[in-house]
Short mmCIF file of C-alpha atoms in Angstrom, two decimals:
data_model
loop_
_atom_site.label_atom_id
_atom_site.label_comp_id
_atom_site.label_asym_id
_atom_site.label_seq_id
_atom_site.Cartn_x
_atom_site.Cartn_y
_atom_site.Cartn_z
CA MET A 1 81.96 37.32 -18.12
CA ARG A 2 79.55 34.66 -19.41
CA ILE A 3 76.67 32.58 -17.94
CA ARG A 4 74.46 30.15 -19.95
CA GLY A 5 71.11 28.70 -19.29
CA PRO A 6 67.74 30.15 -18.18
CA ILE A 7 67.50 27.55 -15.47
CA LEU A 8 70.48 28.95 -13.49
CA ALA A 9 69.01 32.55 -13.84
CA GLY A 10 65.71 31.30 -12.34
CA LEU A 11 67.41 29.69 -9.40
CA LEU A 12 69.39 32.80 -8.68
CA SER A 13 66.20 34.81 -8.69
CA LEU A 14 64.71 32.47 -6.07
CA LEU A 15 67.76 32.75 -4.00
CA ALA A 16 67.55 36.43 -3.87
CA VAL A 17 64.25 36.30 -1.95
CA PRO A 18 64.77 35.92 1.73
CA ALA A 19 62.74 33.32 3.60
CA THR A 20 62.34 35.43 6.78
CA ALA A 21 59.94 38.31 7.12
CA GLN A 22 61.31 41.59 5.86
CA PRO A 23 61.51 44.74 8.08
CA GLU A 24 58.75 47.35 7.35
CA PHE A 25 61.25 49.63 5.44
CA ALA A 26 62.35 46.85 3.27
CA ALA A 27 58.90 46.04 2.25
CA ARG A 28 58.25 49.73 1.54
CA VAL A 29 61.24 49.92 -0.78
CA ARG A 30 60.27 46.62 -2.63
CA SER A 31 56.72 48.05 -3.07
CA TYR A 32 58.19 51.41 -4.36
CA ALA A 33 60.46 49.50 -6.69
CA GLN A 34 57.56 47.43 -7.99
CA SER A 35 55.40 50.36 -8.75
CA HIS A 36 58.02 52.60 -10.14
CA ARG A 37 59.97 50.17 -12.30
CA ALA A 38 59.27 52.03 -15.57
CA ASP A 39 60.37 55.34 -14.17
CA ILE A 40 63.57 53.86 -12.66
CA VAL A 41 64.69 52.05 -15.83
CA ALA A 42 63.75 55.23 -17.95
CA GLU A 43 65.88 57.33 -15.80
CA TYR A 44 68.59 54.72 -15.93
CA LEU A 45 68.59 54.49 -19.71
CA LYS A 46 69.12 58.18 -19.89
CA LEU A 47 72.22 57.98 -17.72
CA LEU A 48 73.63 55.03 -19.62
CA SER A 49 73.20 56.92 -22.96
CA LEU A 50 75.85 59.29 -21.90
CA PRO A 51 79.37 58.09 -23.11
CA ASN A 52 81.66 57.84 -20.11
CA ILE A 53 84.97 56.44 -21.27
CA HIS A 54 87.80 56.98 -18.79
CA GLY A 55 89.88 59.90 -19.83
CA ASP A 56 87.26 61.72 -21.92
CA ALA A 57 87.09 64.75 -19.69
CA PRO A 58 84.25 66.57 -21.80
CA ALA A 59 81.99 63.44 -21.81
CA LEU A 60 82.61 62.85 -18.04
CA GLN A 61 81.75 66.49 -17.39
CA ARG A 62 78.34 65.93 -19.02
CA ASN A 63 77.86 62.83 -16.88
CA ALA A 64 78.81 64.79 -13.80
CA ALA A 65 76.21 67.51 -14.58
CA LEU A 66 73.49 64.98 -15.06
CA LEU A 67 74.40 63.22 -11.83
CA GLN A 68 74.46 66.28 -9.95
CA ASP A 69 70.91 67.33 -11.23
CA MET A 70 69.70 63.64 -10.32
CA MET A 71 71.05 64.21 -6.70
CA LYS A 72 69.30 67.69 -6.56
CA ARG A 73 65.97 66.29 -7.55
CA ARG A 74 66.26 63.93 -4.37
CA GLY A 75 66.87 67.02 -2.25
CA LEU A 76 70.54 66.33 -1.60
CA ASP A 77 72.95 69.05 -0.84
CA THR A 78 75.19 68.81 -3.83
CA ALA A 79 78.56 70.03 -5.04
CA LEU A 80 80.42 69.68 -8.29
CA TRP A 81 84.18 69.57 -7.25
CA GLN A 82 86.48 70.52 -10.09
CA THR A 83 89.87 68.70 -10.31
CA SER A 84 93.23 69.58 -12.12
CA GLY A 85 92.43 66.63 -14.48
CA GLY A 86 89.09 68.22 -15.82
CA VAL A 87 87.06 65.38 -14.45
CA PRO A 88 84.71 66.56 -11.72
CA VAL A 89 84.06 64.74 -8.41
CA VAL A 90 80.14 64.80 -7.71
CA PHE A 91 79.17 65.05 -3.95
CA GLY A 92 75.74 64.71 -2.39
CA GLU A 93 74.71 64.90 1.29
CA LYS A 94 71.56 64.38 3.20
CA ARG A 95 71.75 65.18 6.95
CA VAL A 96 69.29 63.71 9.36
CA ALA A 97 68.54 65.14 12.85
CA GLY A 98 69.52 62.54 15.55
CA ALA A 99 71.46 60.21 13.25
CA ALA A 100 73.65 57.74 15.01
CA ARG A 101 76.30 57.64 12.32
CA THR A 102 77.30 59.11 8.95
CA LEU A 103 77.63 56.72 6.02
CA LEU A 104 79.73 57.68 2.97
CA PHE A 105 79.03 55.77 -0.21
CA TYR A 106 81.69 55.70 -2.95
CA ILE A 107 80.64 55.02 -6.52
CA HIS A 108 82.48 55.70 -9.82
CA TYR A 109 80.79 56.82 -13.02
CA ASP A 110 83.49 56.46 -15.55
CA GLY A 111 83.76 53.27 -17.73
CA GLN A 112 86.13 51.31 -19.71
CA PRO A 113 86.94 51.88 -23.55
CA VAL A 114 84.72 49.98 -25.97
CA ASP A 115 85.04 48.15 -29.34
CA PRO A 116 81.57 48.42 -30.84
CA LYS A 117 82.40 45.66 -33.28
CA ARG A 118 82.57 43.28 -30.49
CA TRP A 119 79.20 44.10 -29.10
CA SER A 120 75.90 42.47 -30.18
CA GLN A 121 74.33 45.90 -30.65
CA PRO A 122 75.43 48.76 -32.89
CA ASP A 123 76.30 51.32 -30.16
CA PRO A 124 77.29 50.43 -26.54
CA PHE A 125 75.91 53.93 -25.52
CA VAL A 126 72.47 53.15 -26.95
CA PRO A 127 71.16 50.81 -24.33
CA VAL A 128 69.32 47.61 -25.40
CA ILE A 129 67.03 45.77 -23.05
CA ARG A 130 66.69 41.89 -23.42
CA THR A 131 64.31 39.50 -21.80
CA ALA A 132 67.29 37.62 -20.49
CA SER A 133 71.11 37.40 -21.06
CA ILE A 134 72.31 36.97 -24.62
CA GLU A 135 73.68 33.52 -23.64
CA ALA A 136 70.25 32.46 -22.49
CA GLY A 137 68.61 33.58 -25.65
CA GLY A 138 67.32 36.90 -24.44
CA LYS A 139 65.38 38.91 -27.02
CA PRO A 140 65.42 42.76 -27.43
CA VAL A 141 62.25 44.45 -26.03
CA THR A 142 60.94 48.02 -26.41
CA ASP A 143 57.74 47.73 -24.46
CA LEU A 144 58.68 48.16 -20.72
CA SER A 145 55.18 46.73 -19.65
CA GLY A 146 55.42 43.30 -18.08
CA MET A 147 59.00 43.98 -16.96
CA SER A 148 60.82 41.06 -15.29
CA ASP A 149 63.66 40.86 -12.91
CA GLU A 150 65.51 38.66 -15.39
CA TRP A 151 65.56 41.33 -18.00
CA ARG A 152 68.97 42.72 -18.72
CA ILE A 153 70.09 46.24 -19.83
CA TYR A 154 73.01 46.03 -22.22
CA ALA A 155 75.26 49.08 -22.24
CA ARG A 156 78.77 50.22 -21.27
CA ALA A 157 78.96 50.87 -17.48
CA SER A 158 75.45 49.18 -16.99
CA GLY A 159 77.07 46.89 -14.42
CA ASP A 160 80.31 48.69 -13.64
CA ASP A 161 79.35 51.04 -12.02
CA LYS A 162 76.33 53.20 -12.82
CA ALA A 163 73.84 50.69 -11.42
CA PRO A 164 74.63 51.53 -7.76
CA ILE A 165 74.11 55.26 -8.60
CA GLU A 166 70.59 54.60 -9.82
CA ALA A 167 69.89 52.16 -6.93
CA ILE A 168 71.02 54.49 -4.21
CA LEU A 169 69.19 57.56 -5.51
CA CYS A 170 65.96 55.46 -5.87
CA THR A 171 66.42 54.09 -2.42
CA LEU A 172 66.35 57.59 -1.06
CA ASP A 173 63.05 58.18 -3.21
CA ALA A 174 61.48 55.07 -1.56
CA LEU A 175 62.56 55.89 2.05
CA GLY A 176 62.11 59.65 2.15
CA THR A 177 64.05 60.28 5.21
CA PRO A 178 66.82 57.63 6.35
CA LYS A 179 67.97 57.07 9.82
CA GLU A 180 71.45 57.76 9.16
CA ASN A 181 73.38 60.85 7.67
CA ILE A 182 74.14 59.96 3.99
CA LYS A 183 76.99 61.15 1.93
CA ILE A 184 77.66 60.05 -1.78
CA ILE A 185 80.75 60.69 -3.64
CA LEU A 186 80.74 60.00 -7.35
CA HIS A 187 84.31 59.51 -8.78
CA GLY A 188 85.20 59.87 -12.54
CA GLU A 189 88.71 58.56 -12.64
CA GLU A 190 88.40 54.93 -11.12
CA GLU A 191 88.99 52.97 -14.31
CA GLY A 192 92.55 54.22 -14.83
CA SER A 193 94.38 56.97 -13.07
CA GLY A 194 93.86 60.72 -12.32
CA PRO A 195 94.49 63.23 -9.62
CA GLY A 196 90.87 64.07 -8.63
CA LEU A 197 90.19 61.74 -5.87
CA ALA A 198 93.36 62.51 -3.97
CA GLU A 199 92.65 66.23 -4.51
CA VAL A 200 89.20 66.36 -3.03
CA ILE A 201 90.18 64.06 -0.18
CA ALA A 202 92.80 66.54 0.83
CA LYS A 203 90.68 69.55 0.11
CA TYR A 204 87.29 68.51 1.71
CA PRO A 205 88.09 66.53 4.90
CA ASP A 206 85.09 67.75 6.74
CA ARG A 207 82.66 67.17 3.87
CA LEU A 208 83.96 63.53 3.41
CA LYS A 209 84.36 62.66 7.09
CA SER A 210 82.14 59.62 8.01
CA ASP A 211 81.89 56.76 10.44
CA LEU A 212 81.64 54.07 7.82
CA LEU A 213 82.89 54.21 4.15
CA VAL A 214 80.80 51.82 1.86
CA ILE A 215 82.32 50.97 -1.56
CA LEU A 216 79.53 50.11 -4.05
CA ASP A 217 81.43 48.23 -6.76
CA GLY A 218 82.21 44.82 -8.01
CA PRO A 219 79.87 41.82 -8.81
CA GLN A 220 78.04 39.70 -6.36
CA HIS A 221 79.07 36.18 -5.51
CA PRO A 222 78.27 33.81 -8.47
CA SER A 223 75.38 32.20 -6.41
CA GLY A 224 73.50 35.60 -6.94
CA ARG A 225 73.28 36.07 -3.21
CA PRO A 226 73.74 39.48 -1.52
CA THR A 227 77.42 40.04 -0.91
CA ILE A 228 79.46 42.11 1.43
CA PHE A 229 83.33 42.33 1.38
CA TYR A 230 85.91 43.53 3.99
CA GLY A 231 88.79 44.12 1.75
CA ALA A 232 90.19 44.34 -1.82
CA ARG A 233 93.47 43.71 -3.45
CA GLY A 234 95.75 46.26 -4.80
CA GLY A 235 98.61 45.86 -7.30
CA ALA A 236 102.16 46.24 -8.49
CA GLY A 237 104.08 45.00 -11.46
CA LEU A 238 107.23 44.98 -13.55
CA ASP A 239 107.92 45.34 -17.33
CA VAL A 240 110.66 42.93 -18.24
CA THR A 241 112.56 42.89 -21.58
CA VAL A 242 115.09 40.12 -22.35
CA TYR A 243 117.86 40.80 -24.95
CA THR A 244 120.00 38.43 -27.05
CA ALA A 245 121.49 40.78 -29.69
CA LYS A 246 121.55 44.25 -31.03
CA GLN A 247 118.97 43.31 -33.67
CA GLY A 248 117.05 40.45 -35.18
CA MET A 249 118.90 38.15 -37.46
CA HIS A 250 117.96 35.70 -40.41
CA SER A 251 116.60 32.59 -39.01
CA GLY A 252 118.19 30.46 -41.71
CA ASN A 253 121.57 31.92 -41.65
CA TYR A 254 121.86 32.23 -37.76
CA GLY A 255 119.51 29.56 -36.46
CA ASN A 256 121.25 27.33 -33.84
CA TRP A 257 123.85 30.04 -33.18
CA MET A 258 121.73 33.17 -32.02
CA PRO A 259 119.55 32.65 -29.06
CA ASP A 260 115.88 33.47 -29.68
CA ALA A 261 114.72 36.16 -27.30
CA ASN A 262 111.10 34.83 -27.43
CA VAL A 263 112.33 31.43 -26.22
CA ARG A 264 114.46 33.03 -23.42
CA LEU A 265 111.58 35.10 -22.25
CA ALA A 266 109.21 32.03 -22.34
CA GLN A 267 111.74 30.02 -20.33
CA LEU A 268 112.19 32.89 -17.75
CA ILE A 269 108.48 33.25 -17.24
CA SER A 270 107.72 29.49 -17.10
CA SER A 271 110.48 29.21 -14.41
CA MET A 272 108.56 31.50 -12.09
CA VAL A 273 105.35 29.32 -12.05
CA SER A 274 105.13 25.60 -11.46
CA PRO A 275 103.17 23.41 -13.90
CA GLY A 276 100.39 23.30 -11.30
CA GLY A 277 100.05 27.06 -11.22
CA LYS A 278 101.73 27.86 -7.97
CA VAL A 279 104.40 30.77 -7.97
CA VAL A 280 107.77 29.45 -7.12
CA ILE A 281 109.46 32.77 -6.57
CA PRO A 282 110.86 32.48 -3.00
CA GLY A 283 108.73 34.24 -0.37
CA PHE A 284 105.92 35.03 -2.78
CA TYR A 285 103.17 33.66 -0.39
CA GLY A 286 105.28 34.20 2.76
CA ASP A 287 103.48 37.45 3.92
CA VAL A 288 100.15 35.76 3.92
CA LEU A 289 100.25 32.11 4.82
CA PRO A 290 99.24 30.48 6.94
CA PHE A 291 95.79 32.02 7.30
CA PRO A 292 94.37 33.06 10.71
CA ALA A 293 91.66 30.58 11.89
CA GLU A 294 88.92 33.26 11.66
CA ALA A 295 90.01 34.15 8.06
CA ARG A 296 89.93 30.51 7.06
CA ALA A 297 86.51 30.07 8.50
CA MET A 298 85.17 33.00 6.59
CA MET A 299 86.60 31.70 3.34
CA ASP A 300 85.23 28.11 3.98
CA ALA A 301 81.68 29.49 4.51
CA VAL A 302 81.49 31.07 1.04
CA PRO A 303 79.51 28.76 -1.21
CA ASP A 304 81.79 27.06 -3.72
CA GLN A 305 80.49 27.59 -7.25
CA SER A 306 83.65 26.42 -9.09
CA ARG A 307 82.06 23.45 -11.10
CA GLN A 308 79.10 25.79 -12.38
CA MET A 309 81.58 28.54 -13.21
CA GLN A 310 83.78 26.09 -15.22
CA GLN A 311 80.73 25.21 -17.29
CA ASP A 312 79.56 28.91 -17.67
CA PHE A 313 83.12 30.02 -18.68
CA GLY A 314 84.33 27.06 -20.48
CA VAL A 315 87.29 26.42 -18.19
CA GLY A 316 88.51 22.88 -18.79
CA SER A 317 90.99 22.70 -15.84
CA LEU A 318 91.67 24.95 -12.79
CA ASP A 319 94.91 26.62 -11.74
CA GLY A 320 96.45 24.74 -8.75
CA ALA A 321 97.80 27.72 -6.84
CA ALA A 322 94.94 27.69 -4.24
CA SER A 323 92.47 25.15 -2.99
CA SER A 324 89.47 27.28 -3.79
CA LEU A 325 88.63 30.46 -5.44
CA GLN A 326 88.07 32.09 -1.92
CA GLU A 327 91.59 31.02 -0.88
CA GLY A 328 92.94 32.46 -4.16
CA LEU A 329 91.36 35.69 -3.74
CA ASN A 330 93.24 36.11 -0.35
CA LEU A 331 96.60 35.39 -1.86
CA PRO A 332 98.87 37.44 -4.18
CA THR A 333 98.53 36.61 -7.84
CA PHE A 334 101.03 36.52 -10.67
CA SER A 335 99.88 37.24 -14.25
CA ILE A 336 101.46 37.97 -17.67
CA HIS A 337 99.18 40.70 -19.14
CA GLN A 338 101.19 40.95 -22.32
CA MET A 339 104.18 39.24 -24.12
CA LYS A 340 105.62 40.85 -27.28
CA GLY A 341 108.63 39.84 -29.45
CA GLY A 342 109.61 39.11 -32.92
CA GLU A 343 109.09 40.51 -36.36
CA VAL A 344 107.77 39.42 -39.79
CA GLY A 345 110.16 38.02 -42.25
CA GLY A 346 111.82 34.90 -40.85
CA VAL A 347 113.90 36.74 -38.23
CA ILE A 348 115.18 35.44 -34.90
CA PRO A 349 114.07 38.14 -32.37
CA ALA A 350 116.69 39.94 -30.46
CA SER A 351 114.37 41.29 -27.79
CA ALA A 352 111.09 40.11 -26.18
CA SER A 353 109.01 41.80 -23.43
CA ALA A 354 106.48 40.79 -20.84
CA GLN A 355 104.25 42.91 -18.65
CA ILE A 356 104.12 41.05 -15.33
CA ALA A 357 101.09 42.06 -13.01
CA MET A 358 100.66 41.23 -9.47
CA ARG A 359 97.39 41.42 -7.48
CA LEU A 360 98.52 42.06 -3.94
CA VAL A 361 96.63 41.67 -0.58
CA ALA A 362 96.80 43.90 2.43
CA ASP A 363 99.57 41.77 3.91
CA ASN A 364 101.98 42.50 1.08
CA ASP A 365 104.38 45.21 0.67
CA PRO A 366 104.53 46.10 -3.07
CA LYS A 367 108.15 47.19 -2.97
CA VAL A 368 109.16 43.92 -1.30
CA MET A 369 107.11 41.86 -3.74
CA VAL A 370 108.63 43.61 -6.75
CA GLU A 371 112.16 43.01 -5.35
CA ARG A 372 111.41 39.28 -4.90
CA VAL A 373 110.69 39.00 -8.65
CA ILE A 374 113.76 41.07 -9.59
CA GLN A 375 116.00 38.88 -7.46
CA PHE A 376 114.50 35.81 -8.95
CA ILE A 377 115.43 37.00 -12.45
CA ARG A 378 118.80 37.77 -11.20
CA ASN A 379 119.19 34.27 -9.82
CA GLN A 380 118.40 32.85 -13.22
CA GLY A 381 121.70 34.35 -14.44
CA TYR A 382 120.50 37.75 -15.80
CA PHE A 383 122.33 40.92 -15.45
CA ILE A 384 119.62 43.53 -14.56
CA THR A 385 119.44 46.98 -16.09
CA ASP A 386 116.93 49.79 -15.97
CA LYS A 387 117.74 51.19 -19.40
CA GLU A 388 118.02 50.02 -22.96
CA PRO A 389 121.44 48.24 -23.22
CA ASP A 390 123.99 49.25 -25.72
CA VAL A 391 126.04 46.78 -27.86
CA ALA A 392 128.91 46.75 -25.38
CA ALA A 393 126.52 45.74 -22.60
CA LEU A 394 124.86 43.12 -24.59
CA ALA A 395 128.24 41.49 -25.41
CA SER A 396 129.55 41.72 -21.81
CA HIS A 397 126.73 39.60 -20.19
CA ILE A 398 125.50 36.08 -20.94
CA ARG A 399 122.04 36.97 -20.17
CA ILE A 400 120.56 40.68 -19.90
CA ALA A 401 117.29 41.96 -18.97
CA ARG A 402 115.82 45.38 -18.59
CA VAL A 403 113.44 45.50 -15.61
CA VAL A 404 111.13 48.61 -14.92
CA PRO A 405 109.07 48.28 -11.76
CA ARG A 406 105.37 49.58 -11.80
CA LEU A 407 104.57 51.12 -8.38
CA SER A 408 101.95 53.61 -7.38
CA GLU A 409 103.04 57.13 -6.63
CA GLY A 410 102.71 56.75 -2.92
CA GLY A 411 104.43 53.33 -2.92
CA GLY A 412 101.50 51.50 -1.72
CA SER A 413 99.52 48.77 -3.55
CA GLY A 414 96.10 50.09 -2.89
CA ALA A 415 95.19 46.89 -0.95
CA TRP A 416 92.96 47.19 2.11
CA ARG A 417 91.13 45.17 4.65
CA THR A 418 88.87 45.89 7.58
CA ASP A 419 88.53 43.77 10.43
CA PRO A 420 84.99 42.17 10.14
CA ASN A 421 84.69 42.50 13.93
CA ASN A 422 85.09 46.34 13.89
CA PRO A 423 82.01 47.84 15.35
CA GLN A 424 81.22 49.62 12.08
CA ALA A 425 81.74 46.64 10.03
CA LEU A 426 79.56 44.70 12.29
CA PHE A 427 76.87 47.25 11.97
CA ALA A 428 76.97 46.81 8.04
CA THR A 429 76.88 43.11 8.42
CA GLU A 430 73.99 43.09 10.83
CA ALA A 431 72.02 45.53 8.81
CA LEU A 432 72.27 43.29 5.67
CA ARG A 433 71.42 40.14 7.74
CA ALA A 434 68.28 41.90 8.94
CA VAL A 435 66.89 41.86 5.39
CA TRP A 436 68.73 38.86 3.83
CA GLY A 437 69.28 36.59 6.76
CA ASP A 438 71.74 33.60 6.12
CA ARG A 439 71.70 34.30 2.34
CA LEU A 440 74.32 37.19 2.95
CA VAL A 441 77.61 36.07 1.61
CA ARG A 442 80.68 37.52 3.53
CA ILE A 443 83.90 37.83 1.48
CA ARG A 444 87.08 38.66 3.23
CA THR A 445 88.94 39.99 0.06
CA LEU A 446 87.38 41.11 -3.22
CA GLY A 447 89.52 40.04 -6.20
CA GLY A 448 89.71 43.31 -8.02
CA GLY A 449 90.79 46.73 -6.74
CA VAL A 450 88.63 49.53 -5.34
CA PRO A 451 90.04 52.79 -4.26
CA ALA A 452 89.24 52.70 -0.60
CA SER A 453 92.92 53.05 0.61
CA SER A 454 93.05 56.59 -0.20
CA PHE A 455 90.11 57.38 2.26
CA ILE A 456 91.55 54.91 4.79
CA ASP A 457 94.99 56.50 4.68
CA ALA A 458 93.53 59.95 5.05
CA TYR A 459 90.71 59.52 7.45
CA HIS A 460 91.37 56.08 8.99
CA VAL A 461 87.74 55.09 8.24
CA PRO A 462 86.43 51.67 8.71
CA THR A 463 85.48 50.36 5.24
CA VAL A 464 83.22 47.68 3.75
CA GLY A 465 82.16 46.90 0.20
CA VAL A 466 78.78 45.92 -1.06
CA SER A 467 78.38 44.46 -4.45
CA LEU A 468 75.04 44.90 -6.19
CA ALA A 469 75.65 43.88 -9.83
CA ASN A 470 75.18 40.34 -11.19
CA TYR A 471 78.40 38.33 -11.51
CA ASP A 472 77.86 37.78 -15.16
CA ASP A 473 77.74 41.48 -15.96
CA ASN A 474 80.64 41.29 -18.37
CA GLN A 475 82.34 44.35 -16.87
CA HIS A 476 85.26 45.74 -18.66
CA THR A 477 84.37 43.80 -21.84
CA ASP A 478 81.89 43.51 -24.60
CA ASN A 479 78.15 43.17 -24.01
CA GLU A 480 78.30 44.52 -20.45
CA ASN A 481 74.87 44.33 -18.76
CA ILE A 482 72.96 44.60 -15.49
CA ARG A 483 70.05 42.29 -14.44
CA LEU A 484 67.26 44.54 -13.57
CA GLY A 485 66.36 42.42 -10.32
CA ASN A 486 69.90 43.52 -9.17
CA ILE A 487 68.95 47.06 -9.11
CA PHE A 488 65.69 46.49 -7.28
CA ASP A 489 67.25 44.07 -4.80
CA GLY A 490 70.11 46.58 -4.45
CA MET A 491 67.69 49.09 -3.28
CA VAL A 492 66.56 46.92 -0.51
CA THR A 493 70.24 46.26 0.41
CA LEU A 494 71.01 49.86 0.53
CA SER A 495 67.92 50.65 2.51
CA ALA A 496 69.10 48.25 5.20
CA LEU A 497 72.42 50.31 5.70
CA MET A 498 70.32 53.46 5.91
CA MET A 499 67.53 52.37 8.24
CA HIS A 500 69.14 49.62 10.44
#
């Protein structure tokens, strides 16, 4: 993600400061964060220096060992749960006499792969601190004195998702003893797949039981204001390959005779989406629309930053599938993540493939959504097969496509949503409003996926998400970063949940 201009950054910093008086505990946390900034950042730099690429079990084991040590130093009762995939789940707990509820905080500690050549520093795991974002002209600094909220730490996983780990542990430092029982689960397989989370959920139901699950992931609203969300999208997809012959053929000798598989695939994909961006597959939006009045009111209340984001990201025109970003986040999406076809040498391609991805909301059944796409392809005159067609099959059908659905093992999409009026969700909302007032942004559905559904399916626990990272943190891509003020403000946000 990209943002440009120091003026906007300054405005976001002002927006983060509530106009109303803060509760005593919030003032205490702010004071602690101010006086311990150098220590907090130094500890965080050490954590970011450990490579944590998803799937690298030895590296993730080293991360888990450090994280367990960080928890122990805060007096948490900790456990390192080994999993069949070799990536530990780290658990910490602080029980409080007379607590009214138990809060379980979920955070992941694995990160996306990196291409160092694309970064503005030699090594994404040697953190670089800058006075502002790269786009705003931030300069590298080594002297931590005079630290500003606008400074950025650039490193893989700095925004997604190690920042909430540092914030929550430092919040416990600042508070001493919270009002609620606190449980923390740190997951090392979020950025892909792995058996660990399902295994520990099944094995440790008593340890993971809670009254409210709080997912700490995702970026804040682009306004920079504190953000709570009540649901997230899941996903499903299909791999589609269209065929026109058994092999590619010379474009000079067979052009105008042999159909071009790239053209066929492009025509098929374009038939699924209107020029305005709306998916025309029958029933695609039917499970969701029309929105309930309360849902529409929540979406309409979210500040609209479309014009600013267009400038920040260089988006010349918007997709017309939804009337606003918030409406779009509450609809299923249709994307083509990859298209492949053709070969070098003046050859008409005989096959071309596309990876279709759908982000689904809680109202969608992934199997139904996949079947709608398959039926649409069939209605375009394609014979559907689930295996590579032989020459006889190719010659027997005017159009032929191999379609392989991509569904999760359990058949669900991973989408979830908690009723904002659920008593535990109301508790979280009121807690954050106690420190942020009307600046709190309430989002019905987060655009990306977070693995709350595993907990919800197993424990039927009310769930909310709280986003702490700056929205321009470049998660999953080069120059990932965290704005320092987001860590310190995040401590205030987390203290509200612990002390309300």
